[in-house]
Coordinates of C-alpha atoms in Angstrom, one line a residue:
M1 CA -33.4 -55.7 -25.3
S2 CA -35.9 -54.9 -28.5
N3 CA -33.9 -52.6 -31.3
S4 CA -36.9 -50.0 -31.1
R5 CA -35.8 -49.4 -27.1
P6 CA -32.3 -48.2 -28.1
L7 CA -32.7 -46.1 -30.9
N8 CA -35.6 -44.6 -29.3
M9 CA -33.2 -43.7 -26.3
L10 CA -30.2 -42.8 -28.6
H11 CA -32.2 -40.3 -30.7
R12 CA -33.9 -38.6 -26.9
L13 CA -30.2 -38.0 -26.0
L14 CA -29.3 -36.4 -29.7
R15 CA -32.1 -33.8 -29.5
T16 CA -31.0 -32.9 -25.7
S17 CA -27.4 -33.1 -25.8
H18 CA -24.3 -32.3 -27.0
L19 CA -22.4 -35.7 -26.4
P20 CA -19.4 -36.6 -28.7
L21 CA -20.0 -38.5 -31.9
W22 CA -17.8 -41.4 -31.2
F23 CA -19.0 -41.6 -27.5
L24 CA -22.7 -42.1 -29.7
Q25 CA -21.3 -44.5 -31.7
L26 CA -19.5 -47.0 -29.1
S27 CA -23.2 -46.9 -27.1
L28 CA -25.0 -48.0 -30.1
S29 CA -22.2 -50.8 -30.6
A30 CA -23.0 -52.3 -27.6
S31 CA -26.1 -53.1 -28.6
S32 CA -27.7 -55.4 -31.3
L33 CA -28.5 -52.0 -33.9
S34 CA -26.2 -52.3 -36.8
P35 CA -23.7 -49.9 -36.8
S36 CA -23.9 -48.5 -40.5
H37 CA -27.7 -47.9 -39.1
A38 CA -26.9 -45.9 -36.3
F39 CA -23.9 -43.9 -38.4
I40 CA -26.3 -42.7 -40.4
D41 CA -29.2 -41.6 -37.8
I42 CA -26.3 -39.8 -35.9
V43 CA -24.8 -37.6 -38.8
H44 CA -28.5 -36.7 -39.8
L45 CA -29.1 -35.6 -36.7
S46 CA -25.5 -33.7 -35.7
S47 CA -24.7 -30.7 -37.2
A48 CA -20.8 -30.6 -36.0
R49 CA -18.4 -27.7 -36.2
P50 CA -15.5 -27.4 -37.8
T51 CA -11.8 -28.9 -35.9
P52 CA -10.4 -25.7 -34.2
K53 CA -7.4 -24.5 -36.5
T54 CA -4.8 -25.1 -33.9
M55 CA -4.4 -28.6 -32.6
S56 CA -1.8 -30.3 -31.3
A57 CA -0.2 -33.6 -32.3
H58 CA -1.9 -36.0 -30.0
S59 CA -4.7 -34.2 -30.0
S60 CA -5.6 -34.1 -33.5
T61 CA -4.7 -38.1 -33.8
A62 CA -7.5 -39.1 -30.7
N63 CA -10.1 -37.0 -32.8
N64 CA -9.1 -38.5 -36.4
L65 CA -8.6 -41.9 -34.9
H66 CA -12.7 -41.8 -34.6
G67 CA -13.7 -39.4 -37.9
V68 CA -14.6 -36.7 -35.1
S69 CA -14.0 -33.0 -36.2
S70 CA -16.1 -31.5 -33.2
P71 CA -18.6 -33.2 -30.0
Y72 CA -20.8 -30.5 -30.4
E73 CA -23.6 -29.5 -32.7
S74 CA -24.4 -25.5 -33.6
N75 CA -25.7 -23.4 -31.0
S76 CA -29.4 -23.6 -31.7
F77 CA -31.9 -26.4 -31.4
T78 CA -32.7 -27.9 -34.8
T79 CA -36.6 -28.0 -36.1
T80 CA -36.8 -31.5 -34.9
S81 CA -35.3 -31.5 -31.2
H82 CA -37.3 -31.5 -28.5
P83 CA -35.0 -29.7 -25.4
P84 CA -35.0 -31.6 -22.1
P85 CA -37.6 -29.5 -19.3
F86 CA -34.5 -28.4 -17.6
R87 CA -31.2 -27.2 -18.8
I88 CA -29.0 -24.8 -17.0
G89 CA -26.7 -23.1 -18.6
Y90 CA -23.5 -21.9 -16.8
A91 CA -20.5 -19.7 -17.2
S92 CA -18.1 -17.8 -14.8
D93 CA -14.3 -15.9 -14.2
M94 CA -14.7 -14.5 -17.8
E95 CA -13.0 -11.4 -16.5
G96 CA -14.0 -9.2 -19.0
H97 CA -12.6 -12.1 -22.0
W98 CA -14.7 -10.7 -24.8
S99 CA -14.0 -12.9 -27.1
Y100 CA -14.1 -16.2 -24.9
F101 CA -17.6 -14.8 -23.9
L102 CA -18.6 -14.9 -27.8
D103 CA -16.9 -18.4 -28.3
Y104 CA -19.5 -19.7 -25.3
V105 CA -22.3 -18.1 -26.6
R106 CA -21.6 -19.8 -30.1
R107 CA -21.5 -23.3 -28.3
S108 CA -24.0 -22.9 -25.4
N109 CA -27.4 -24.9 -25.3
V110 CA -28.8 -22.1 -23.5
L111 CA -27.7 -18.7 -25.0
A112 CA -28.0 -17.2 -28.1
W113 CA -27.9 -13.7 -29.8
E114 CA -30.6 -11.9 -31.7
E115 CA -29.8 -9.2 -34.2
I116 CA -31.3 -5.7 -34.0
P117 CA -31.7 -2.8 -35.8
S118 CA -28.3 -1.0 -35.3
N119 CA -28.9 2.6 -33.6
N120 CA -25.8 3.5 -36.1
P121 CA -26.3 4.1 -39.4
T122 CA -22.2 4.1 -40.1
L123 CA -21.7 1.1 -39.0
S124 CA -22.8 -2.1 -41.4
T125 CA -22.4 -4.5 -38.8
P126 CA -25.6 -5.1 -37.3
F127 CA -26.3 -4.9 -33.2
H128 CA -27.2 -8.1 -31.6
R129 CA -29.1 -8.8 -28.1
L130 CA -28.0 -11.7 -26.0
T131 CA -31.3 -14.1 -25.6
L132 CA -32.1 -17.1 -23.4
R133 CA -33.7 -20.3 -24.8
P134 CA -36.8 -21.6 -23.7
D135 CA -37.0 -23.9 -20.6
T136 CA -34.0 -22.7 -19.7
H137 CA -31.8 -20.9 -16.7
F138 CA -28.3 -19.6 -17.1
V139 CA -26.4 -18.6 -14.3
Y140 CA -23.0 -16.3 -14.3
G141 CA -20.7 -17.5 -11.7
G142 CA -19.1 -13.7 -11.0
D143 CA -15.7 -12.1 -11.9
S144 CA -16.8 -10.5 -14.8
V145 CA -14.2 -7.9 -15.6
D146 CA -10.5 -7.1 -15.3
K147 CA -8.7 -9.6 -17.4
G148 CA -10.0 -8.7 -21.2
P149 CA -10.9 -5.5 -23.1
G150 CA -14.7 -5.9 -22.6
D151 CA -15.6 -5.9 -19.2
I152 CA -18.2 -2.5 -20.1
R153 CA -19.7 -5.4 -22.7
L154 CA -20.2 -8.4 -21.0
C155 CA -21.2 -6.4 -17.6
R156 CA -24.3 -4.8 -19.8
V157 CA -25.1 -7.8 -21.9
L158 CA -25.3 -10.1 -18.8
V159 CA -27.5 -7.3 -17.1
G160 CA -29.8 -7.1 -19.9
L161 CA -30.4 -10.5 -19.7
K162 CA -31.5 -10.5 -16.2
R163 CA -33.8 -8.1 -17.0
R164 CA -34.9 -9.8 -19.8
Y165 CA -35.8 -13.2 -17.9
P166 CA -35.2 -12.2 -14.0
S167 CA -36.5 -15.6 -12.3
R168 CA -34.2 -17.9 -14.5
V169 CA -31.1 -15.4 -14.8
H170 CA -28.7 -15.2 -11.9
L171 CA -26.0 -13.4 -11.7
L172 CA -23.2 -13.5 -9.2
V173 CA -20.7 -11.9 -7.4
G174 CA -16.9 -12.4 -7.4
N175 CA -14.5 -10.9 -5.6
R176 CA -13.3 -8.9 -8.4
D177 CA -16.6 -7.2 -9.1
L178 CA -17.0 -6.3 -5.3
N179 CA -13.6 -5.0 -5.2
K180 CA -13.8 -2.0 -7.1
L181 CA -16.2 -0.6 -4.5
R182 CA -12.9 0.8 -3.1
F183 CA -12.8 3.5 -6.3
H184 CA -15.0 6.1 -4.9
S185 CA -13.5 6.4 -1.8
E186 CA -10.0 5.8 -3.0
L187 CA -9.9 8.2 -6.2
S188 CA -12.4 10.6 -5.9
G189 CA -11.4 13.9 -4.4
D190 CA -8.3 14.7 -3.0
D191 CA -8.3 11.2 -1.4
W192 CA -5.6 10.2 -3.9
E193 CA -3.0 12.2 -2.6
F194 CA -3.7 10.3 0.8
G195 CA -1.7 7.7 -0.7
G196 CA -2.0 4.2 -0.1
E197 CA -0.7 1.9 2.4
A198 CA 0.4 -1.6 1.3
S199 CA -2.1 -4.3 0.8
F200 CA -3.1 -6.0 4.8
W201 CA -3.8 -9.3 3.0
D202 CA -0.1 -9.2 1.1
P203 CA 3.0 -8.5 2.8
N204 CA 5.0 -8.3 -0.2
A205 CA 2.5 -5.9 -2.3
P206 CA 4.6 -2.5 -2.3
S207 CA 2.8 0.6 -0.8
Y208 CA 1.7 3.4 -2.8
M209 CA 4.6 5.6 -2.0
E210 CA 7.5 2.8 -2.4
Y211 CA 5.8 2.3 -5.4
L212 CA 6.1 5.7 -6.6
R213 CA 9.8 6.0 -5.7
R214 CA 10.7 2.3 -7.8
R215 CA 9.3 3.9 -10.4
E216 CA 10.1 7.7 -10.2
K217 CA 6.7 8.5 -11.1
R218 CA 5.0 11.7 -9.3
N219 CA 1.7 11.3 -7.4
T220 CA -1.2 11.2 -9.9
K221 CA -4.8 9.8 -9.9
V222 CA -3.3 8.0 -12.8
E223 CA -0.6 6.4 -10.9
K224 CA -2.9 5.8 -7.9
L225 CA -5.4 3.8 -9.8
K226 CA -2.0 1.8 -12.1
W227 CA -0.8 1.3 -8.7
I228 CA -4.0 -0.2 -6.8
L229 CA -4.7 -2.6 -10.2
E230 CA -1.3 -4.6 -9.9
H231 CA -0.5 -4.4 -6.2
T232 CA -3.8 -4.4 -4.3
L233 CA -6.2 -6.4 -7.1
G234 CA -3.6 -8.5 -8.9
C235 CA -4.6 -7.2 -12.5
P236 CA -2.0 -5.2 -14.0
D237 CA -3.0 -5.2 -17.7
T238 CA -6.6 -3.9 -16.8
F239 CA -5.3 0.0 -17.5
E240 CA -4.7 -0.8 -20.9
F241 CA -7.5 -3.2 -21.3
R242 CA -9.5 -0.3 -20.1
R243 CA -8.1 1.6 -22.7
E244 CA -8.7 -0.2 -25.7
E245 CA -12.8 -0.9 -24.5
V246 CA -13.2 3.1 -24.3
G247 CA -11.7 3.2 -28.1
I248 CA -14.3 0.6 -29.3
L249 CA -17.3 1.7 -27.8
R250 CA -16.3 5.3 -29.0
R251 CA -17.0 3.8 -31.9
I252 CA -19.8 1.9 -32.1
Y253 CA -22.2 4.3 -29.7
G254 CA -19.6 7.5 -31.2
C255 CA -19.3 8.4 -28.0
Y256 CA -18.4 7.9 -24.4
P257 CA -20.2 7.2 -21.6
V258 CA -23.1 6.2 -23.3
D259 CA -25.8 8.7 -22.9
Y260 CA -28.4 5.9 -22.3
T261 CA -31.4 8.0 -21.7
M262 CA -30.8 8.5 -25.6
K263 CA -30.6 4.9 -26.6
N264 CA -33.3 2.8 -26.7
D265 CA -32.1 -1.0 -24.9
I266 CA -28.6 0.4 -25.6
D267 CA -27.5 -1.6 -22.1
S268 CA -28.6 -4.6 -23.7
T269 CA -27.1 -4.7 -27.0
H270 CA -23.8 -4.5 -28.4
L271 CA -21.7 -5.2 -32.2
S272 CA -21.3 -9.2 -32.1
V273 CA -17.7 -8.4 -33.1
D274 CA -14.5 -7.6 -31.3
W275 CA -12.7 -4.1 -33.2
K276 CA -8.8 -4.8 -33.4
R277 CA -6.7 -2.6 -31.4
E278 CA -5.4 -0.4 -34.0
E279 CA -8.6 0.5 -35.4
S280 CA -9.4 1.9 -31.6
I281 CA -9.4 5.5 -31.3
E282 CA -7.3 7.4 -29.0
V283 CA -7.6 7.5 -25.7
T284 CA -5.9 8.8 -22.5
D285 CA -4.6 8.0 -19.5
E286 CA -7.4 10.6 -17.9
Q287 CA -9.9 9.0 -19.8
V288 CA -9.5 6.0 -18.9
V289 CA -9.5 7.1 -15.2
E290 CA -12.6 8.6 -15.2
S291 CA -13.7 5.3 -16.8
F292 CA -13.1 3.3 -14.8
E293 CA -15.1 5.6 -11.9
Y294 CA -18.0 6.4 -14.0
E295 CA -18.7 2.2 -14.5
I296 CA -18.7 1.6 -10.3
N297 CA -19.5 5.2 -9.5
H298 CA -22.2 6.7 -11.7
P299 CA -25.8 3.8 -11.0
E300 CA -26.0 3.5 -14.6
G301 CA -22.5 2.1 -14.6
S302 CA -22.0 -1.6 -16.3
L303 CA -20.6 -3.2 -13.0
R304 CA -22.6 -0.9 -10.4
Q305 CA -25.3 -2.2 -12.4
Y306 CA -24.3 -5.7 -12.2
L307 CA -23.7 -5.5 -8.4
K308 CA -27.6 -4.3 -8.4
H309 CA -29.0 -7.0 -10.5
A310 CA -26.6 -9.7 -8.6
S311 CA -26.7 -12.5 -5.7
I312 CA -24.3 -14.3 -3.3
A313 CA -25.7 -17.3 -4.2
A314 CA -28.3 -18.9 -6.3
I315 CA -30.3 -22.0 -5.5
I316 CA -32.0 -24.1 -8.6
G317 CA -33.4 -27.2 -8.2
N318 CA -30.7 -29.6 -6.6
T319 CA -27.5 -27.3 -7.3
I320 CA -26.6 -24.6 -5.2
F321 CA -24.0 -21.7 -6.8
V322 CA -21.6 -19.6 -5.5
H323 CA -18.1 -17.8 -6.1
G324 CA -16.3 -19.0 -3.8
A325 CA -16.5 -22.4 -1.6
I326 CA -19.0 -23.9 0.6
D327 CA -16.8 -25.5 3.2
A328 CA -16.8 -26.2 7.5
L329 CA -15.9 -22.7 7.6
T330 CA -18.4 -20.6 5.2
M331 CA -21.3 -23.1 5.8
K332 CA -23.8 -21.5 7.4
Y333 CA -22.2 -18.5 8.4
V334 CA -23.5 -14.9 7.3
P335 CA -21.6 -11.9 8.2
S336 CA -22.2 -8.8 10.2
L337 CA -23.2 -5.6 8.3
S338 CA -20.6 -3.9 10.7
S339 CA -17.7 -6.2 9.0
K340 CA -14.9 -4.1 8.3
F341 CA -12.2 -4.4 5.8
E342 CA -9.3 -4.9 7.8
L343 CA -7.2 -7.7 9.4
P344 CA -9.4 -8.5 12.3
T345 CA -7.4 -9.1 15.5
T346 CA -9.9 -10.7 17.7
V347 CA -10.7 -14.5 17.2
P348 CA -14.6 -14.8 16.3
S349 CA -16.6 -16.5 18.7
S350 CA -17.9 -19.2 15.9
I351 CA -14.5 -20.0 15.4
L352 CA -13.6 -20.6 18.9
A353 CA -16.4 -22.8 19.1
M354 CA -15.2 -24.4 15.8
S355 CA -12.4 -25.5 17.4
S356 CA -13.6 -26.5 21.0
T357 CA -15.4 -29.3 22.5
N358 CA -17.6 -26.7 23.9
P359 CA -19.8 -25.1 21.8
D360 CA -21.4 -22.2 24.1
E361 CA -18.0 -20.6 23.3
F362 CA -20.4 -19.5 20.0
D363 CA -22.0 -16.1 20.7
E364 CA -25.6 -15.9 18.6
N365 CA -25.1 -11.7 19.6
D366 CA -22.5 -11.6 17.6
E367 CA -22.7 -13.6 14.5
T368 CA -25.1 -15.0 12.6
M369 CA -25.5 -18.9 11.8
I370 CA -28.4 -20.3 9.9
D371 CA -29.3 -23.6 9.8
N372 CA -31.6 -23.7 6.8
V373 CA -29.6 -23.7 3.6
H374 CA -32.6 -21.7 2.1
E375 CA -32.7 -19.2 4.6
W376 CA -29.0 -19.0 4.5
V377 CA -28.6 -18.0 0.8
E378 CA -31.7 -15.5 1.7
A379 CA -29.2 -14.2 4.0
L380 CA -26.2 -13.7 2.2
N381 CA -28.2 -12.2 -0.9
E382 CA -29.8 -9.1 2.0
Y383 CA -26.4 -8.9 3.1
L384 CA -25.3 -7.6 -0.5
Q385 CA -28.1 -5.6 -1.3
R386 CA -28.1 -3.5 2.7
G387 CA -24.1 -3.5 1.6
L388 CA -24.9 -2.1 -1.5
E389 CA -27.6 0.6 0.0
D390 CA -24.7 1.8 2.2
F391 CA -22.4 2.3 -0.4
E392 CA -24.9 4.2 -2.1
M393 CA -25.1 6.5 1.0
R394 CA -22.1 7.2 2.0
P395 CA -19.4 6.4 -0.4
H396 CA -16.7 8.7 0.8
W397 CA -14.3 7.6 3.8
N398 CA -15.6 9.2 7.4
A399 CA -13.5 12.1 8.5
D400 CA -11.1 10.0 10.0
R401 CA -10.9 7.5 7.4
T402 CA -12.0 4.6 9.6
S403 CA -14.9 3.4 8.0
R404 CA -16.8 3.6 4.5
G405 CA -20.4 2.5 2.8
G406 CA -20.2 -0.5 1.0
E407 CA -16.9 -1.7 3.5
A408 CA -18.9 -4.8 4.6
L409 CA -18.8 -5.7 1.0
L410 CA -15.2 -4.9 0.3
A411 CA -15.0 -7.6 3.9
I412 CA -16.6 -10.6 2.6
Q413 CA -14.6 -10.8 -0.8
N414 CA -11.1 -11.2 1.5
R415 CA -10.3 -14.4 3.5
P416 CA -8.2 -12.9 6.2
A417 CA -11.2 -9.7 6.7
M418 CA -13.6 -12.4 7.4
W419 CA -11.3 -14.8 8.7
G420 CA -11.1 -17.5 6.6
R421 CA -14.9 -17.8 6.2
S422 CA -15.4 -15.8 2.8
V423 CA -18.1 -17.5 0.6
V424 CA -17.3 -15.1 -1.8
C425 CA -13.2 -16.1 -1.6
N426 CA -12.8 -19.6 -0.3
S427 CA -11.7 -21.9 -3.0
Y428 CA -11.9 -25.9 -4.0
G429 CA -8.7 -24.3 -6.1
D430 CA -5.4 -26.9 -5.7
G431 CA -3.7 -27.6 -8.3
G432 CA -5.2 -28.0 -11.8
V433 CA -8.0 -30.2 -9.1
V434 CA -10.7 -29.5 -6.6
S435 CA -9.0 -31.7 -3.6
T436 CA -5.2 -33.3 -2.7
S437 CA -4.0 -35.1 0.0
D438 CA -2.9 -31.8 2.3
S439 CA -5.7 -30.3 1.5
Q440 CA -7.8 -31.3 4.8
V441 CA -4.0 -31.2 6.8
Q442 CA -3.6 -27.3 5.8
Q443 CA -7.0 -25.8 6.2
R444 CA -7.0 -27.7 9.9
D445 CA -3.6 -25.7 11.0
A446 CA -4.9 -23.2 9.4
L447 CA -7.7 -22.7 12.0
H448 CA -5.5 -24.0 14.8
A449 CA -2.8 -21.2 13.8
S450 CA -5.3 -18.3 13.3
I451 CA -6.6 -18.4 17.3
I452 CA -3.0 -19.7 18.7
D453 CA -1.4 -16.7 17.0
S454 CA -4.5 -14.6 16.3
N455 CA -3.8 -14.0 12.7
P456 CA -6.1 -15.0 9.9
L457 CA -3.3 -14.1 7.2
V458 CA -3.0 -17.9 7.5
F459 CA -6.0 -18.8 5.7
E460 CA -4.8 -17.2 2.5
G461 CA -3.7 -20.0 -0.3
V462 CA -5.5 -22.4 1.7
A463 CA -7.7 -24.9 -0.3
S464 CA -10.7 -26.0 1.0
N465 CA -11.7 -29.4 1.9
V466 CA -13.8 -30.9 -0.7
L467 CA -14.1 -34.3 1.0
D468 CA -15.1 -33.1 4.2
P469 CA -18.7 -35.2 4.8
K470 CA -19.7 -32.0 7.5
P471 CA -20.9 -29.7 5.0
A472 CA -22.0 -32.3 2.7
R473 CA -24.1 -33.6 4.4
W474 CA -25.6 -29.8 5.9
L475 CA -26.6 -29.6 1.9
L476 CA -28.1 -33.2 1.4
D477 CA -29.9 -33.0 4.5
H478 CA -32.1 -29.1 2.4
G479 CA -31.9 -31.7 -0.7
I480 CA -28.9 -29.8 -2.3
R481 CA -26.9 -32.8 -4.1
R482 CA -24.4 -30.2 -6.4
V483 CA -21.9 -27.0 -5.7
V484 CA -21.0 -25.1 -8.4
V485 CA -18.4 -22.8 -8.3
G486 CA -15.7 -20.3 -10.0
H487 CA -12.7 -18.4 -8.4
K488 CA -9.7 -19.9 -8.3
P489 CA -7.9 -21.8 -11.8
T490 CA -8.6 -25.7 -11.4
G491 CA -7.1 -26.7 -14.9
D492 CA -8.0 -26.5 -18.8
C493 CA -11.3 -28.1 -17.8
P494 CA -14.3 -27.9 -15.1
A495 CA -12.6 -29.7 -12.0
V496 CA -15.2 -31.9 -11.0
L497 CA -15.6 -34.1 -7.7
S498 CA -18.1 -37.2 -7.9
A499 CA -20.4 -37.9 -5.4
A500 CA -19.5 -40.9 -4.7
Y501 CA -17.4 -39.6 -2.3
T502 CA -19.6 -37.2 -0.2
G503 CA -23.3 -37.7 -1.3
V504 CA -22.5 -34.1 -3.1
E505 CA -21.1 -33.2 -6.6
V506 CA -18.4 -30.3 -7.0
V507 CA -17.8 -28.5 -10.0
S508 CA -15.0 -25.9 -10.3
T509 CA -15.4 -24.4 -13.3
D510 CA -12.8 -21.3 -13.7
T511 CA -10.3 -22.4 -17.1
S512 CA -8.0 -19.2 -17.1
Y513 CA -4.5 -19.7 -16.8
S514 CA -4.6 -22.9 -18.5
R515 CA -2.3 -22.2 -21.3
R516 CA 0.1 -24.8 -21.6
S517 CA 3.6 -23.7 -21.3
D518 CA 5.1 -26.6 -22.7
L519 CA 2.3 -26.2 -25.7
D520 CA 3.3 -22.2 -26.1
S521 CA 5.9 -20.4 -24.7
A522 CA 4.7 -17.1 -25.6
C523 CA 1.4 -15.6 -23.7
T524 CA 0.3 -12.6 -25.8
F525 CA -1.6 -9.8 -24.7
G526 CA -4.6 -11.0 -22.8
E527 CA -4.8 -14.6 -24.1
C528 CA -3.0 -16.0 -20.8
R529 CA -5.8 -18.9 -21.6
G530 CA -4.3 -20.6 -24.6
S531 CA -6.8 -22.8 -26.2
A532 CA -9.0 -23.9 -23.4
M533 CA -12.9 -23.2 -23.3
S534 CA -15.4 -25.0 -21.5
V535 CA -18.9 -25.0 -21.2
V536 CA -20.7 -25.9 -18.4
E537 CA -24.3 -27.5 -18.7
I538 CA -26.9 -28.9 -16.2
V539 CA -29.9 -31.0 -17.5
G540 CA -32.9 -33.0 -16.7
S541 CA -35.6 -32.4 -13.7
E542 CA -34.7 -30.2 -11.1
H543 CA -34.2 -32.5 -9.1
A544 CA -32.8 -35.5 -10.9
N545 CA -30.1 -34.5 -13.8
W546 CA -26.5 -34.5 -14.8
L547 CA -23.9 -32.5 -15.2
E548 CA -22.2 -32.4 -19.0
T549 CA -19.3 -30.4 -20.1
F550 CA -17.6 -30.1 -23.3
G551 CA -15.5 -27.5 -25.3
T552 CA -11.6 -27.8 -25.7
L553 CA -8.2 -28.4 -23.6
A554 CA -5.5 -26.2 -23.4
C555 CA -4.0 -29.0 -26.3
G556 CA -6.4 -27.9 -28.8
T557 CA -8.4 -31.8 -28.7
E558 CA -12.1 -31.5 -28.3
Y559 CA -14.5 -33.2 -25.2
A560 CA -17.7 -33.7 -24.1
N561 CA -18.7 -35.6 -21.0
R562 CA -21.8 -36.7 -19.6
F563 CA -21.7 -37.2 -15.6
S564 CA -23.4 -39.4 -13.3
V565 CA -27.3 -39.0 -12.6
I566 CA -27.5 -37.1 -9.6
S567 CA -31.1 -37.5 -8.1
P568 CA -33.0 -37.9 -4.7
E569 CA -31.5 -41.2 -2.9
S570 CA -34.9 -42.9 -3.3
D571 CA -35.4 -42.4 -7.0
T572 CA -31.0 -42.9 -7.7
N573 CA -30.3 -43.0 -11.3
Q574 CA -33.8 -42.5 -12.9
V575 CA -34.4 -39.3 -14.2
D576 CA -38.7 -38.7 -15.3
G577 CA -39.0 -41.9 -15.4
D578 CA -36.3 -43.5 -17.3
S579 CA -33.3 -46.1 -15.9
D580 CA -31.0 -45.9 -19.4
I581 CA -29.7 -42.5 -19.2
L582 CA -25.8 -43.0 -19.7
G583 CA -22.8 -41.1 -17.7
D584 CA -19.3 -42.1 -17.4
M585 CA -18.9 -43.0 -13.5
N586 CA -15.9 -42.8 -13.6
L587 CA -15.3 -38.7 -14.1
G588 CA -14.6 -37.1 -11.1
K589 CA -13.1 -40.2 -9.5
I590 CA -9.9 -39.8 -7.7
L591 CA -6.9 -42.5 -8.6
P592 CA -4.6 -44.0 -6.2
D593 CA -1.8 -42.9 -7.4
G594 CA -3.2 -39.2 -7.3
W595 CA -4.7 -38.5 -10.9
W596 CA -7.9 -37.2 -11.1
V597 CA -10.0 -38.5 -14.0
K598 CA -11.5 -34.8 -15.6
A599 CA -12.2 -35.7 -19.5
A600 CA -13.2 -38.5 -21.6
I601 CA -11.7 -37.5 -25.0
S602 CA -12.3 -40.4 -26.9
P603 CA -13.5 -44.0 -26.6
D604 CA -10.9 -45.0 -24.8
Q605 CA -8.9 -42.1 -23.1
Y606 CA -9.6 -40.0 -20.3
H607 CA -7.7 -37.2 -19.8
L608 CA -6.0 -36.5 -16.2
C609 CA -4.5 -34.2 -14.0
R610 CA -2.9 -33.5 -10.4
G611 CA -1.1 -31.0 -8.6
S612 CA -0.1 -28.4 -5.9
G613 CA -0.8 -24.8 -6.0
R614 CA -0.2 -23.6 -9.3
F615 CA 1.9 -26.3 -10.4
V616 CA -0.5 -28.4 -12.7
E617 CA 0.3 -31.6 -15.2
Y618 CA -1.5 -33.6 -17.3
Q619 CA -1.7 -37.0 -18.3
I620 CA -3.5 -39.3 -20.9
R621 CA -4.5 -42.8 -20.0
S622 CA -6.6 -45.5 -21.4
K623 CA -9.5 -46.6 -19.7
K624 CA -9.1 -49.6 -19.1
D625 CA -6.1 -49.0 -17.4
V626 CA -8.2 -46.4 -15.4
N627 CA -10.6 -48.8 -14.9
R628 CA -8.1 -51.4 -13.3
Q629 CA -7.1 -48.9 -10.7
L630 CA -10.7 -48.1 -9.4
D631 CA -11.6 -51.7 -9.4
G632 CA -9.1 -52.3 -7.3
L633 CA -10.8 -49.3 -3.9

C-alpha cells in the first residue's frame, strides 16, 4: 500500500469522526507511515478538550499513559473539515437534567448553540437558540422530564429545534412524557378530593388515603400531586425540581408562565447557563402545582407542545428509533384507540395466537397487526396523534369515572395495560447490558403465565429477548439493520448488541443511575448520574453507516468508539465505495463468561460489564484476553 492512501484515509477519519487520538495513532503505527509524521498531522487537525477535573486512579492512568486528555474535539467543525454526507445525533432519557443536556450539546457533532439578542435588558448573559448543523439529523428518544430542574427548558428547546428543522429532527415519546396526561383529570377541579387508588401496576404502592395517614397530612391538591409523583410515577424529587425551575424562569424572563404572545421566538431560546439554587426566587407549593398543570394542560405548555410535535417511532435510513423495545410481542402490533389505562382481564387474541400452534386464534377485528415496518411506524404515529386529539376533546373523567380523553396514550406507556406489548415501555435493559442468559426464558415464562393466570402483571421487570431472531428477521426484511432505544438504564455507557448475532445492531443508550457507589457513596440532589456522559451518533450514508459512541464513564475515564459498519448484505463493509473504514468488531460482543464488551478505553484495554436486574458490575480486561476468548467461539 502506498503512503498516500492511508494518509488520506486518516485525514478523512479525523475530519468526520471524534475517534480518540490513541486509536488513530495505533492505526497509523500499523501502516508504513512515520509515527512522528502522523502525530504532527493529528495534533494539527484535532482540538481536544481538557481532561475532566474528577478522574479515578485507573482512568487517569489509562489516559495519561497514551498522552490523551480527551477523545473528542470541540463541538464545531473546523474550516478544513468536510462532514460525511450523513450523521445522526441521538440522545434520550435526559429527564430534565439540564446540566447534562448542556454537556451533551457541547460534545455533539450535530447540535450547537446560536447566540441571539436578550429579551431581558437586565441580564448580562446572552440567550441562545439550539441549532442543527448542516447535513445532520437529530433524534431525541423520549423521557424529557422528571429527574432534574430543566423539564420546561429542555422541552422548549427541543420543540424549537423541531419547528425549525421539521424533516431532520424527530422527538419521540417516552413513558415519562405520556403519563403526565393524567394530571388534567386527576388534579383538575374537585377531582383531587376524590382520593386515589393504588397503582394497579405496583401492588406495593400505597393508595392516596394510606399515604395521607402515614404522613399525617391533610387532603390537598399539593399532597395529591406529591403522592402521584412519588408513588405512581417514581419521581419523588420532581416537585422540588419544579420549584427550582419556576424560580429560574422568573429570574430569566421576569414572569412565569411566560406570555409567549409578547415574546419573539421565546420558546426556542434560553440562557445557556444554569442558575444556582440560592439565586432562585421563592415559589410556593401551590405555584408548583399550577406549573405542573399549565405545562401539560395549556396548549402552549412546554410538555403539551412536546407531545404535539412528537412521534412514537421514527426511521432514518437503515435505523429505527423507539423509546422501549421491538420484540416478539411489540413487533407489528398497533393498539386499539379504545385501549384502557387499567389492568385487563381478558387475554388478547394476538397473545393467544403467539402461544398456540393455531394462528386462526388471532382476531383481526379485535387487534391490528401490520406486516410492513414503515407502515407500522406510520400507524403508531397516527395512534399518538389520535390519542392527543381525544385528550383535547375530553380531558376530564366521564360522569362515572370510567374513561377520560387520551386514555389510549396512558395505556401504551404501561406494560400491564398493553399485556406486555408496549413499544414505549418494553425494554432490553438488564443489569447494565441488553441481554442476559435468563432473558429469553423469562419472557417465554411471562407469556405463558399471563395466559394461564390471566395476569399481565407478570411482564413487569421482564427484559425483552434481544437475541430473538424473529423480530430481527422482520426488520431485516424491510431494510432495517439497527434499533436505537432508551427507557431503561444500561450502565455507564451505551449497551450495544453487535449485528454479528442477528443481523440487527441494537443500541440501548440510557445511562441514568450510573453513579458508582464504590467511587462516590453520596448521591447529591439531582446528580445520580455520577460522572457518566455519553454521546451516540450514526455516521456514513443512509444505508451504509456505523455507530460512534463517546463520552465519560462513571469512573471518569474518557472513551470514543467506532463500531463495525452496518450495510446491505450485498455491500458489506463498504461505505461510499471505501472498504478501508475502520471499526472495532469486538464491541457489542458477549464473552463466554457472560461479560459484555462495552467500550475500548485504551489501545489495549476494554471496559466490560455484566449484571442482572439492578445489579451491575464492571471490569477492565486486556484486548489480548478478549480476542483470545472471542477467537475460541
